[in-house]
Short mmCIF file of C-alpha atoms and ligand atoms in Angstrom, two decimals:
data_model
loop_
_atom_site.label_atom_id
_atom_site.label_comp_id
_atom_site.label_asym_id
_atom_site.label_seq_id
_atom_site.Cartn_x
_atom_site.Cartn_y
_atom_site.Cartn_z
CA UNK V 227 23.84 8.25 22.71
CA UNK V 228 24.15 5.63 20.06
CA UNK V 229 20.40 5.57 19.52
CA UNK V 230 20.29 9.35 19.34
CA UNK V 231 22.91 9.69 16.66
CA UNK V 232 21.28 6.92 14.64
CA UNK V 233 17.98 8.73 14.93
CA UNK V 234 19.59 11.99 13.84
CA UNK V 235 21.14 10.26 10.85
CA UNK V 236 17.78 8.87 9.80
CA UNK V 237 16.10 12.23 10.25
CA UNK V 238 18.71 13.91 8.10
CA UNK V 239 18.46 11.21 5.47
CA UNK V 240 14.71 11.65 5.37
CA UNK V 241 15.03 15.41 5.08
CA UNK V 242 17.30 14.97 2.08
CA UNK V 243 14.87 12.49 0.57
CA UNK V 244 11.97 14.85 1.04
CA UNK V 245 13.73 17.67 -0.79
CA UNK V 246 14.45 15.41 -3.73
CA UNK V 247 10.87 14.19 -3.61
CA UNK V 248 9.43 17.67 -3.77
CA UNK V 249 11.79 18.65 -6.55
CA UNK V 250 10.46 15.98 -8.87
CA UNK V 251 10.42 12.69 -7.16
CA UNK V 252 10.60 9.04 -7.91
CA UNK V 253 6.88 8.76 -7.37
CA UNK V 254 5.90 11.76 -9.41
CA UNK V 255 8.36 10.88 -12.14
CA UNK V 256 5.76 8.46 -13.46
CA UNK V 257 3.99 11.62 -14.57
CA UNK V 258 6.46 12.42 -17.28
CA UNK V 259 6.14 8.92 -18.67
CA UNK V 260 2.40 9.31 -18.93
CA UNK V 261 2.38 12.56 -20.88
CA UNK V 262 1.44 12.21 -24.53
CA UNK V 263 1.08 14.61 -27.39
CA UNK V 264 -2.44 15.89 -27.85
CA UNK V 265 -3.43 19.00 -29.72
CA UNK V 266 -5.33 20.71 -26.97
CA UNK V 267 -5.66 24.44 -26.55
CA UNK V 268 -2.26 26.04 -26.37
CA UNK V 269 -0.64 23.23 -24.42
CA UNK V 270 1.70 21.06 -26.41
CA UNK V 271 1.85 18.18 -23.96
CA UNK V 272 -1.16 18.07 -21.67
CA UNK V 273 -1.22 15.57 -18.85
CA UNK V 274 -2.80 12.19 -19.51
CA UNK V 275 -3.11 9.61 -16.74
CA UNK V 276 -2.22 6.02 -17.58
CA UNK V 277 -3.00 2.83 -15.69
CA UNK V 278 0.08 0.98 -14.45
CA UNK V 279 0.26 -2.68 -15.47
CA UNK V 280 -0.66 -4.97 -12.60
CA UNK V 281 2.60 -6.61 -11.59
CA UNK V 282 0.92 -9.91 -10.64
CA UNK V 283 -2.04 -12.16 -11.50
CA UNK V 284 -5.43 -11.27 -10.05
CA UNK V 285 -5.27 -14.35 -7.80
CA UNK V 286 -1.68 -13.81 -6.67
CA UNK V 287 -2.66 -12.12 -3.41
CA UNK V 288 -4.93 -14.96 -2.27
CA UNK V 289 -6.02 -15.60 0.41
CA UNK V 290 -5.43 -12.04 1.66
CA UNK V 291 -7.12 -10.29 -1.26
CA UNK V 292 -9.24 -12.48 -3.51
CA UNK V 293 -8.90 -12.76 -7.29
CA UNK V 294 -12.37 -11.52 -8.21
CA UNK V 295 -12.02 -8.41 -6.06
CA UNK V 296 -8.64 -7.63 -7.64
CA UNK V 297 -10.00 -8.19 -11.15
CA UNK V 298 -13.06 -5.98 -10.71
CA UNK V 299 -11.06 -3.39 -8.80
CA UNK V 300 -8.41 -3.13 -11.52
CA UNK V 301 -10.45 -3.59 -14.70
CA UNK V 302 -13.63 -1.74 -13.70
CA UNK V 303 -13.06 0.73 -10.88
CA UNK V 304 -9.51 1.83 -11.64
CA UNK V 305 -10.01 1.82 -15.41
CA UNK V 306 -13.04 4.08 -14.97
CA UNK V 307 -11.08 6.62 -12.91
CA UNK V 308 -8.41 6.77 -15.61
CA UNK V 309 -10.95 7.18 -18.41
CA UNK V 310 -12.97 9.80 -16.52
CA UNK V 311 -10.06 11.99 -15.46
CA UNK V 312 -8.68 12.02 -19.00
CA UNK V 313 -12.13 12.97 -20.31
CA UNK V 314 -12.27 15.81 -17.79
CA UNK V 315 -8.78 17.04 -18.71
CA UNK V 316 -9.81 17.30 -22.37
CA UNK V 317 -13.35 18.63 -21.79
CA UNK V 318 -12.20 21.26 -19.30
CA UNK V 319 -9.07 22.11 -21.31
CA UNK V 320 -6.84 21.64 -18.28
CA UNK V 321 -3.36 22.73 -19.15
CA UNK V 322 -1.33 20.71 -16.64
CA UNK V 323 1.75 18.98 -17.91
CA UNK V 324 2.49 16.81 -14.87
CA UNK V 325 0.69 14.94 -12.14
CA UNK V 326 2.44 17.17 -9.60
CA UNK V 327 0.92 20.24 -11.22
CA UNK V 328 -2.50 18.55 -11.25
CA UNK V 329 -2.38 17.79 -7.51
CA UNK V 330 -0.97 21.22 -6.67
CA UNK V 331 -4.25 22.64 -8.02
CA UNK V 332 -6.89 20.17 -6.86
CA UNK V 333 -8.87 22.76 -4.89
CA UNK V 334 -9.55 24.63 -8.16
CA UNK V 335 -10.66 21.59 -10.15
CA UNK V 336 -14.15 20.29 -10.95
CA UNK V 337 -15.40 17.38 -8.83
CA UNK V 338 -15.03 15.09 -11.87
CA UNK V 339 -11.39 16.02 -12.47
CA UNK V 340 -10.45 16.00 -8.80
CA UNK V 341 -12.16 12.76 -7.78
CA UNK V 342 -11.12 10.78 -10.84
CA UNK V 343 -7.61 12.20 -10.85
CA UNK V 344 -7.25 11.09 -7.24
CA UNK V 345 -8.73 7.69 -8.09
CA UNK V 346 -6.39 7.24 -11.06
CA UNK V 347 -3.25 8.11 -9.08
CA UNK V 348 -4.20 6.43 -5.80
CA UNK V 349 -4.86 3.07 -7.44
CA UNK V 350 -1.62 3.15 -9.45
CA UNK V 351 0.12 3.75 -6.13
CA UNK V 352 -1.94 1.06 -4.37
CA UNK V 353 -1.16 -1.72 -6.90
CA UNK V 354 2.54 -0.93 -6.69
CA UNK V 355 2.32 -1.16 -2.89
CA UNK V 356 1.22 -4.80 -3.04
CA UNK V 357 3.30 -7.94 -3.47
CA UNK V 358 2.39 -11.64 -3.58
CA UNK V 359 3.75 -13.89 -0.84
CA UNK V 360 4.02 -13.24 2.85
CA UNK V 361 5.48 -9.90 3.77
CA UNK V 362 8.23 -10.01 6.38
CA UNK V 363 9.00 -6.28 6.43
CA UNK V 364 9.35 -3.50 7.06
CA UNK V 365 13.10 -3.80 6.79
CA UNK V 366 15.95 -1.54 5.75
CA UNK V 367 15.22 2.16 5.38
CA UNK V 368 11.49 1.75 5.96
CA UNK V 369 12.03 -0.02 9.25
CA UNK V 370 14.62 2.54 10.39
CA UNK V 371 12.37 5.46 9.50
CA UNK V 372 9.30 3.87 11.10
CA UNK V 373 11.13 3.03 14.32
CA UNK V 374 12.68 6.52 14.42
CA UNK V 375 9.24 8.13 14.16
CA UNK V 376 6.86 5.76 15.91
CA UNK V 377 9.14 3.91 18.33
CA UNK V 378 8.26 0.41 17.16
CA UNK V 379 6.87 -1.26 14.03
CA UNK V 380 3.94 -2.54 16.08
CA UNK V 381 3.08 0.98 17.23
CA UNK V 382 3.15 2.18 13.60
CA UNK V 383 0.92 -0.72 12.49
CA UNK V 384 -1.49 0.06 15.31
CA UNK V 385 -1.74 3.74 14.27
CA UNK V 386 -2.09 2.92 10.58
CA UNK V 387 -4.72 0.25 11.27
CA UNK V 388 -6.63 2.71 13.43
CA UNK V 389 -6.55 5.34 10.66
CA UNK V 390 -7.83 2.79 8.13
CA UNK V 391 -10.49 1.46 10.48
CA UNK V 392 -11.85 4.82 11.59
CA UNK V 393 -12.01 6.47 8.15
CA UNK V 394 -15.78 6.91 7.96
CA UNK V 395 -17.27 5.82 4.65
CA UNK V 396 -14.96 5.57 1.65
CA UNK V 397 -11.34 6.64 1.64
CA UNK V 398 -7.72 5.79 2.15
CA UNK V 399 -5.13 5.36 4.92
CA UNK V 400 -1.61 6.68 4.25
CA UNK V 401 1.93 6.70 5.51
CA UNK V 402 3.60 9.88 4.27
CA UNK V 403 6.96 11.59 4.48
CA UNK V 404 6.36 15.21 5.45
CA UNK V 405 9.73 16.92 5.11
CA UNK V 406 11.56 14.21 6.97
CA UNK V 407 8.83 13.34 9.45
CA UNK V 408 6.74 10.24 8.83
CA UNK V 409 3.02 10.66 9.46
CA UNK V 410 -0.02 8.42 9.38
CA UNK V 411 -3.14 9.98 7.97
CA UNK V 412 -6.35 9.16 6.13
CA UNK V 413 -8.31 10.89 3.39
CA UNK V 414 -11.93 10.79 2.29
CA UNK V 415 -13.13 9.56 -1.10
CA UNK V 416 -10.25 9.70 -3.61
CA UNK V 417 -8.35 12.57 -1.99
CA UNK V 418 -4.68 12.01 -1.21
CA UNK V 419 -1.88 13.76 0.71
CA UNK V 420 -0.61 15.41 -2.50
CA UNK V 421 -3.80 17.49 -2.79
CA UNK V 422 -3.14 21.19 -2.27
CA UNK V 423 -5.82 21.32 0.42
CA UNK V 424 -5.04 18.02 2.17
CA UNK V 425 -5.17 18.31 5.97
CA UNK V 426 -1.90 16.42 6.24
CA UNK V 427 0.32 16.75 3.21
CA UNK V 428 3.38 14.73 2.36
CA UNK V 429 5.00 12.36 -0.07
CA UNK V 430 3.07 9.08 0.05
CA UNK V 431 5.05 6.01 1.10
CA UNK V 432 2.22 3.49 1.58
CA UNK V 433 -1.54 3.49 0.96
CA UNK V 434 -4.49 1.30 1.80
CA UNK V 435 -7.79 1.52 -0.07
CA UNK V 436 -10.67 1.17 2.42
CA UNK V 437 -13.52 1.68 -0.04
CA UNK V 438 -15.92 -1.24 0.29
CA UNK V 439 -15.19 -2.20 -3.34
CA UNK V 440 -11.67 -3.11 -2.17
CA UNK V 441 -12.81 -5.83 0.23
CA UNK V 442 -16.57 -6.39 0.39
CA UNK V 443 -16.80 -9.58 -1.74
CA UNK V 444 -14.52 -11.46 0.64
CA UNK V 445 -14.79 -9.59 3.92
CA UNK V 446 -18.26 -7.96 3.79
CA UNK V 447 -18.49 -5.63 6.80
CA UNK V 448 -15.27 -6.90 8.40
CA UNK V 449 -12.93 -4.10 7.37
CA UNK V 450 -10.73 -4.99 10.36
CA UNK V 451 -9.98 -8.46 8.92
CA UNK V 452 -9.20 -7.00 5.50
CA UNK V 453 -6.72 -4.56 7.08
CA UNK V 454 -5.13 -7.27 9.23
CA UNK V 455 -4.58 -9.53 6.19
CA UNK V 456 -3.46 -6.69 3.92
CA UNK V 457 -0.28 -6.35 6.01
CA UNK V 458 0.69 -9.79 4.60
CA UNK V 459 0.91 -8.42 1.05
CA UNK V 460 2.53 -5.03 1.60
CA UNK V 461 5.39 -4.43 -0.83
CA UNK V 462 8.04 -3.14 1.57
CA UNK V 463 10.66 -3.12 -1.20
CA UNK V 464 8.59 -0.44 -2.88
CA UNK V 465 8.31 1.57 0.36
CA UNK V 466 12.11 1.41 0.67
CA UNK V 467 12.45 2.69 -2.91
CA UNK V 468 10.07 5.56 -2.16
CA UNK V 469 12.32 6.55 0.72
CA UNK V 470 15.14 6.90 -1.79
MN1 MN3 G 578 -10.44 1.36 -4.99
#
């Protein structure tokens, strides 16, 4: 009985969180900060993606993620996605004023806008999901929600690891909040669960980049070792914040 009422409480809390999230969430709020004034068509404030500052030194995640990989990933790959999506927004006269609006319309966008928009957002989310040191979480809300949905933290980690490992080619593994239910999913290329045509939609809580550029210098073909060590640098504080 005790377990059941606790579970109910968590479910209700998550439902409330999800509503807030959809209405203009903590995650998507970064959109408003990134909007600048550009004279473009008839839109006063078209969307412009910005790259979040890296909250740590390139080498701060050693030995789990190496410094050179982080540096190239942040300064080359991620920077290119930001530049390319902003070019596409201007060239194609896209009139979105928020990231939410952009992702609500991904199925109608050009490949350049869609892929680079996903890449810009996903990496901002990815960097903020990492933290130097040795992760001891999940704890707090994240742990409660994970246990309520998956039974145990280990079971969740097993499912997430499997999603990351079995994503064929390039893509991402995700933990999302789908209207109060947590789900593990994966996406191809730079798609994400905010895309209007995502197979499993939801508010992202945690993401892992499994493109080879994210791990190949250190791990080569051993994606499994990269995933196993990535758990050590997950920023569970950030996941708790995303749960409201
Ligand atoms: Mn990447």
